[in-house]
Short mmCIF file of C-alpha atoms in Angstrom, two decimals:
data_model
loop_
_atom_site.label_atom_id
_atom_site.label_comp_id
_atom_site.label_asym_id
_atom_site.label_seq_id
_atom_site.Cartn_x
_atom_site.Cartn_y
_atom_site.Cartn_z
CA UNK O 1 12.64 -3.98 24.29
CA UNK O 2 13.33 -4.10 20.97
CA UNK O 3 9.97 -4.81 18.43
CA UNK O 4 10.87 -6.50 15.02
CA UNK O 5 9.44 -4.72 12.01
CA UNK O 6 8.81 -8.25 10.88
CA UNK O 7 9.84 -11.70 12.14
CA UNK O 8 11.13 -13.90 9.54
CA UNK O 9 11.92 -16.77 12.04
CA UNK O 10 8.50 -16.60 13.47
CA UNK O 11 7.16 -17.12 9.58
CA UNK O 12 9.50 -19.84 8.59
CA UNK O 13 9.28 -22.03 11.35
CA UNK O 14 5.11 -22.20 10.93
CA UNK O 15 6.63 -23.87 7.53
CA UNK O 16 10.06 -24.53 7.62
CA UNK O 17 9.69 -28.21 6.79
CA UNK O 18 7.59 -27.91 4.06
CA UNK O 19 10.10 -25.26 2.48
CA UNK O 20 13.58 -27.48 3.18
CA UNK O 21 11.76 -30.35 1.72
CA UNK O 22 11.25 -28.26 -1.52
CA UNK O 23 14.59 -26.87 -1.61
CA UNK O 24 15.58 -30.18 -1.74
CA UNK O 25 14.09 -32.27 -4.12
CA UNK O 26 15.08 -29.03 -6.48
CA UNK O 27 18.63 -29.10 -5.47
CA UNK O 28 18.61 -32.77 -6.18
CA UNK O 29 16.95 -32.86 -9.40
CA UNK O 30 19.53 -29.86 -10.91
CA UNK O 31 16.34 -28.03 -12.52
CA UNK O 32 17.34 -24.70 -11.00
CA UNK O 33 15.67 -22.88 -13.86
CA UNK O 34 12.29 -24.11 -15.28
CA UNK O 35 11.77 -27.19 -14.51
CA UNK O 36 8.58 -29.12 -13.33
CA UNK O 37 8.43 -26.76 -9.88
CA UNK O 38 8.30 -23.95 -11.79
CA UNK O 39 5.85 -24.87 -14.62
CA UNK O 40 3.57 -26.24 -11.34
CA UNK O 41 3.40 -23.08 -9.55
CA UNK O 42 2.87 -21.10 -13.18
CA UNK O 43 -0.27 -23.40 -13.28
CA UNK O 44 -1.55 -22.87 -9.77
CA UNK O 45 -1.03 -19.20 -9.88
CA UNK O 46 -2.56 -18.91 -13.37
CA UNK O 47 -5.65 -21.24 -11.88
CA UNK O 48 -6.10 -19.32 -8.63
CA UNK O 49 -5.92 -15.63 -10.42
CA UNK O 50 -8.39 -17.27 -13.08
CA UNK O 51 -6.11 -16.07 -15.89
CA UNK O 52 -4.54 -17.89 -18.90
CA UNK O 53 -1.21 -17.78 -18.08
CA UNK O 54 1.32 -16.96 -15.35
CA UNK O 55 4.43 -15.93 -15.73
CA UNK O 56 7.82 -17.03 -13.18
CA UNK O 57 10.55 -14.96 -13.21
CA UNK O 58 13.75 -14.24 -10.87
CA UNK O 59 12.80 -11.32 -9.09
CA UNK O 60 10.43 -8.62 -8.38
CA UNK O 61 12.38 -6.06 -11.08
CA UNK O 62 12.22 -8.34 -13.67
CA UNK O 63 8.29 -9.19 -12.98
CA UNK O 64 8.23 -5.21 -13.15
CA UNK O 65 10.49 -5.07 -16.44
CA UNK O 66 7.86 -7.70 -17.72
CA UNK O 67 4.91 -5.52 -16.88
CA UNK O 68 6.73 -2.84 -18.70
CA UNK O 69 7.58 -4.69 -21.56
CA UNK O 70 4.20 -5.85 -21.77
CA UNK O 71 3.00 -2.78 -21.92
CA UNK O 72 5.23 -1.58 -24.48
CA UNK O 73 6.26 1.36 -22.34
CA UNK O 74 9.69 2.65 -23.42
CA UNK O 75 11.51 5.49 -24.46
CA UNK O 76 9.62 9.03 -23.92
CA UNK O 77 7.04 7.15 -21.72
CA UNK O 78 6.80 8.38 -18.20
CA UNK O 79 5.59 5.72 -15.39
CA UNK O 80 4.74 7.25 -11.91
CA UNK O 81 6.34 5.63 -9.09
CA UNK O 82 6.18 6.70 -5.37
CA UNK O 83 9.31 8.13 -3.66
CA UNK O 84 9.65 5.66 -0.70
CA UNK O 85 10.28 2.35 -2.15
CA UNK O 86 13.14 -0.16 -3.28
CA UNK O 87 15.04 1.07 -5.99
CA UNK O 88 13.68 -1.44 -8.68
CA UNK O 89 10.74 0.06 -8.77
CA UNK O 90 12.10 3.33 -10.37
CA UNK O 91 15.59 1.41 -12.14
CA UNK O 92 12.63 -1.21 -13.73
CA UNK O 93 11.17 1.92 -15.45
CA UNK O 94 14.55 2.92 -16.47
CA UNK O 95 15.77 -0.42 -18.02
CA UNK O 96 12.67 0.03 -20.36
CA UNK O 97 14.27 3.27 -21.42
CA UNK O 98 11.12 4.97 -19.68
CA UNK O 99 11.53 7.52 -16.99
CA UNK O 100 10.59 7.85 -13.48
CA UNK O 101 8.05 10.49 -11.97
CA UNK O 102 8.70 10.33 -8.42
CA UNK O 103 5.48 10.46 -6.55
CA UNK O 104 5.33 11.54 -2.46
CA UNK O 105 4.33 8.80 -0.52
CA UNK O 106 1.19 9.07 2.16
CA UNK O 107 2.88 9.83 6.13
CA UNK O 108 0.59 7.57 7.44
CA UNK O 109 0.81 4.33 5.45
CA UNK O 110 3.34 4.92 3.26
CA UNK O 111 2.00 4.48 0.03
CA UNK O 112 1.69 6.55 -2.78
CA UNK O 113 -0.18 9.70 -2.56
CA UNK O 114 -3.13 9.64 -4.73
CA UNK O 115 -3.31 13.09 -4.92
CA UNK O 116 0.22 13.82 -5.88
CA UNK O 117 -0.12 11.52 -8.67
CA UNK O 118 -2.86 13.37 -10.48
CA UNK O 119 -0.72 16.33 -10.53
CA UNK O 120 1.93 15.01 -11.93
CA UNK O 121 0.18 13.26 -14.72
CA UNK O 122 1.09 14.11 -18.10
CA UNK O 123 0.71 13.66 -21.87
CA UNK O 124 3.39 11.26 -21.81
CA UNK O 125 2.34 9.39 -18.62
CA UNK O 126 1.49 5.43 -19.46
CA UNK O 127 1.23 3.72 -15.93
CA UNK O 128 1.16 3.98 -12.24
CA UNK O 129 3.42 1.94 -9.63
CA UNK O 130 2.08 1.44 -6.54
CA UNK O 131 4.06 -0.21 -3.62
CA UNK O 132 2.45 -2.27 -0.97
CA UNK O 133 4.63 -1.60 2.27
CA UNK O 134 4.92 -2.82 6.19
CA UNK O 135 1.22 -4.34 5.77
CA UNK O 136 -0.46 -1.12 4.30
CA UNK O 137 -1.90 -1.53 0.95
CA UNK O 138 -1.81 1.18 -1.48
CA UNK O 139 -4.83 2.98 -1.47
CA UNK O 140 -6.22 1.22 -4.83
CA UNK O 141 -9.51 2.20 -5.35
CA UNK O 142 -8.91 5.62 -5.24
CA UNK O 143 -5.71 4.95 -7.98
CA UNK O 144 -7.59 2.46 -9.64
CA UNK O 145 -9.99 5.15 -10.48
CA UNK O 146 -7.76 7.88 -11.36
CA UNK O 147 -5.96 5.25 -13.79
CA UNK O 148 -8.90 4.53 -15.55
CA UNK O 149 -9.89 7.93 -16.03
CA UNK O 150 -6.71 8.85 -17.83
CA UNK O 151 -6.16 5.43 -19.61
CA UNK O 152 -3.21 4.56 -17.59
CA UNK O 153 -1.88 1.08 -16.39
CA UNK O 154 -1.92 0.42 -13.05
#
């Protein structure tokens, strides 16, 4: 017997509906980018995070690339990234003209290893990337701590 690592069609059809009827009433106004949609999930997400603003954007690398940018991490910056993840994680920091530490990742869960990132910490190092992945969080406290410590973004 085969065991999913995750089942998509299980997820969509608990809302299937509600997501065609979205789809739709974007496809038919033409508003593919922007538009009213857009501008009302900016407000929710802004509302429910309690922040100012929020931010949409196309894809996870260029909500990383924002992040970055943000930061004003660039050339002869170093970001810490963990080893197992998808490539944008690691190509974001590159587009910023940043580079990559690659970071082990914990056996068990996956995530970054907290203690490999302290070591690898330098003058240079600006920020951390943790990935959430297969349901295990990174371990943030522990990172959240060790950022802080040494002024990094996390």
């Amino acid at each position: 017997m085969s065991i999913p690592l995750i089942d998509l069609k299980a997820q969509y059809a608990s809302i299937g509906a509600e997501i065609e009827r979205a789809v739709g009433e974007v496809l038919s106004s033409g508003a593919y980018v922007l538009g009213k949609n857009v501008t009302a999930l900016e407000e929710e997400i802004s509302q429910y995070l309690g922040t100012r603003h929020a931010v949409g954007v196309a894809s996870g690398t260029d909500a990383l690339i924002l992040a970055l940018r943000a930061l004003d991490i660039g050339p002869g910056d170093e970001v810490i990234v963990p080893s197992y993840t998808f490539f944008a994680t690691a190509s974001s920091v590159r587009l910023v003209g940043a580079t990559p530490v690659v970071v082990d990742v914990d056996s068990r869960t996956y995530g970054i290893d907290v203690g490999q990132v302290e070591q690898k910490i330098t003058a240079r190092t600006r920020a951390v990337i943790p990935v959430h992945l297969f349901g295990h969080p990174a371990d943030m406290e522990p990172l959240g701590r060790l950022a802080e410590s040494h002024g990094l973004a996390l």
